[in-house]
Protein backbone atom coordinates (compact mmCIF):
# COMPACT_ATOMS: atom_id res chain seq x y z
CA MET A 1 89.83 110.08 79.05
CA ILE A 2 88.16 111.07 82.41
CA SER A 3 86.10 114.35 83.31
CA LYS A 4 87.11 117.03 84.10
CA LYS A 5 85.49 116.85 87.27
CA ASN A 6 87.99 114.46 88.92
CA LYS A 7 91.17 116.05 87.80
CA LEU A 8 92.43 118.25 90.64
CA THR A 9 93.65 121.86 89.68
CA SER A 10 96.31 123.07 90.11
CA GLU A 11 96.11 125.03 93.13
CA ARG A 12 94.75 122.10 94.87
CA LEU A 13 97.53 119.67 93.34
CA LEU A 14 100.61 122.71 94.31
CA SER A 15 98.19 122.47 97.52
CA LEU A 16 98.29 119.51 98.37
CA LYS A 17 101.93 118.94 97.16
CA SER A 18 103.17 120.46 99.76
CA GLY A 19 101.15 118.55 102.83
CA LYS A 20 101.43 115.49 103.51
CA PRO A 21 99.54 111.90 102.18
CA VAL A 22 97.92 109.79 104.09
CA LYS A 23 99.86 106.95 101.60
CA ASN A 24 103.18 106.38 99.62
CA VAL A 25 102.64 103.45 97.52
CA LYS A 26 106.26 103.03 95.43
CA ASN A 27 106.69 100.62 92.49
CA ALA A 28 110.00 100.09 89.75
CA TYR A 29 106.83 102.68 87.16
CA PHE A 30 105.50 105.39 89.00
CA SER A 31 104.99 106.71 92.14
CA LEU A 32 101.30 106.87 93.67
CA LYS A 33 100.20 109.46 96.51
CA ILE A 34 96.74 109.40 98.22
CA PHE A 35 95.06 112.33 99.49
CA THR A 36 92.30 113.25 101.64
CA SER A 37 89.63 114.73 99.55
CA THR A 38 87.37 117.51 99.79
CA GLY A 39 85.70 117.04 96.13
CA THR A 40 82.05 114.21 96.40
CA ASN A 41 84.37 112.14 94.00
CA PRO A 42 87.39 110.58 93.61
CA ARG A 43 90.19 113.45 91.68
CA PHE A 44 93.85 112.21 90.27
CA SER A 45 96.52 114.43 88.59
CA VAL A 46 99.09 112.19 86.38
CA ILE A 47 103.12 114.31 86.77
CA VAL A 48 105.00 112.41 83.72
CA SER A 49 108.03 115.57 83.17
CA THR A 50 111.04 115.72 81.03
CA LYS A 51 112.53 113.16 82.70
CA VAL A 52 110.96 109.94 81.74
CA ASP A 53 111.46 110.81 78.02
CA LYS A 54 112.04 113.93 75.61
CA ARG A 55 109.19 113.17 73.45
CA SER A 56 105.82 114.56 74.69
CA VAL A 57 104.09 111.79 72.28
CA VAL A 58 106.08 109.02 75.06
CA ARG A 59 105.11 111.00 77.45
CA ASN A 60 101.69 112.17 75.96
CA HIS A 61 100.92 108.45 75.77
CA ILE A 62 101.62 107.17 79.63
CA LYS A 63 99.19 110.19 80.39
CA ARG A 64 96.48 109.21 78.20
CA ILE A 65 96.94 104.66 79.67
CA ILE A 66 96.68 105.90 83.14
CA PHE A 67 94.46 107.95 83.05
CA GLY A 68 91.82 105.39 80.76
CA PHE A 69 92.76 103.08 83.66
CA LEU A 70 90.71 105.55 86.21
CA SER A 71 88.14 106.23 83.72
CA ALA A 72 87.57 102.49 83.70
CA LYS A 73 87.89 101.59 87.00
CA LEU A 74 86.29 104.78 88.49
CA THR A 75 83.51 102.94 90.67
CA GLU A 76 86.23 100.69 91.95
CA ILE A 77 87.92 104.03 93.94
CA PRO A 78 87.84 105.27 96.77
CA LEU A 79 87.41 108.93 97.24
CA TYR A 80 90.53 110.50 97.43
CA ASP A 81 92.03 112.75 95.89
CA TYR A 82 95.63 110.55 94.21
CA ILE A 83 98.85 111.97 92.45
CA PHE A 84 100.70 109.51 90.07
CA ILE A 85 104.45 110.97 89.57
CA VAL A 86 105.25 108.66 86.88
CA TYR A 87 109.47 107.67 86.39
CA PRO A 88 112.14 107.02 83.12
CA ALA A 89 111.76 102.90 84.53
CA ALA A 90 107.34 103.58 82.16
CA ALA A 91 109.08 104.63 79.25
CA LYS A 92 110.22 102.28 78.51
CA ILE A 93 107.78 98.89 79.26
CA ASP A 94 104.57 98.04 77.68
CA LYS A 95 101.34 99.00 78.01
CA GLU A 96 100.30 95.52 79.31
CA GLN A 97 101.92 95.61 81.67
CA LEU A 98 102.23 99.42 83.54
CA LEU A 99 98.49 98.31 83.35
CA ARG A 100 99.39 94.74 85.66
CA GLU A 101 101.15 96.96 87.23
CA LEU A 102 98.35 99.64 87.93
CA GLU A 103 96.09 97.32 88.50
CA ILE A 104 98.39 95.81 91.62
CA THR A 105 99.91 99.30 92.76
CA PHE A 106 96.70 101.73 92.78
CA LEU A 107 93.47 98.32 93.66
CA ASN A 108 95.50 96.75 95.40
CA PRO A 109 98.11 99.55 97.24
CA LYS A 110 100.45 98.45 100.04
CA PRO A 111 102.41 100.78 101.42
């Protein structure tokens, strides 16, 4: 899992959501919003609402997949604040396909 220093606090998350992102990248499974960072580490937040799936087990599984990917690629990630907003289509695909989409979208972002 990802350490606490790499997670966005709820106060910072609320202030970011009201601001304008530096870059906004979307695909069929999630939206990635990138903001300028004030910290010394890249920070992340993953938002999986009950629209994705009503079962918390499924929502937490998606979060664990995304945070696991981020912790593995932490050294390659530039210093920004990142917010992942997961869409309902992400609950319908398997782990390998979600990881491929994360790799394509996150490490090679095209607005």
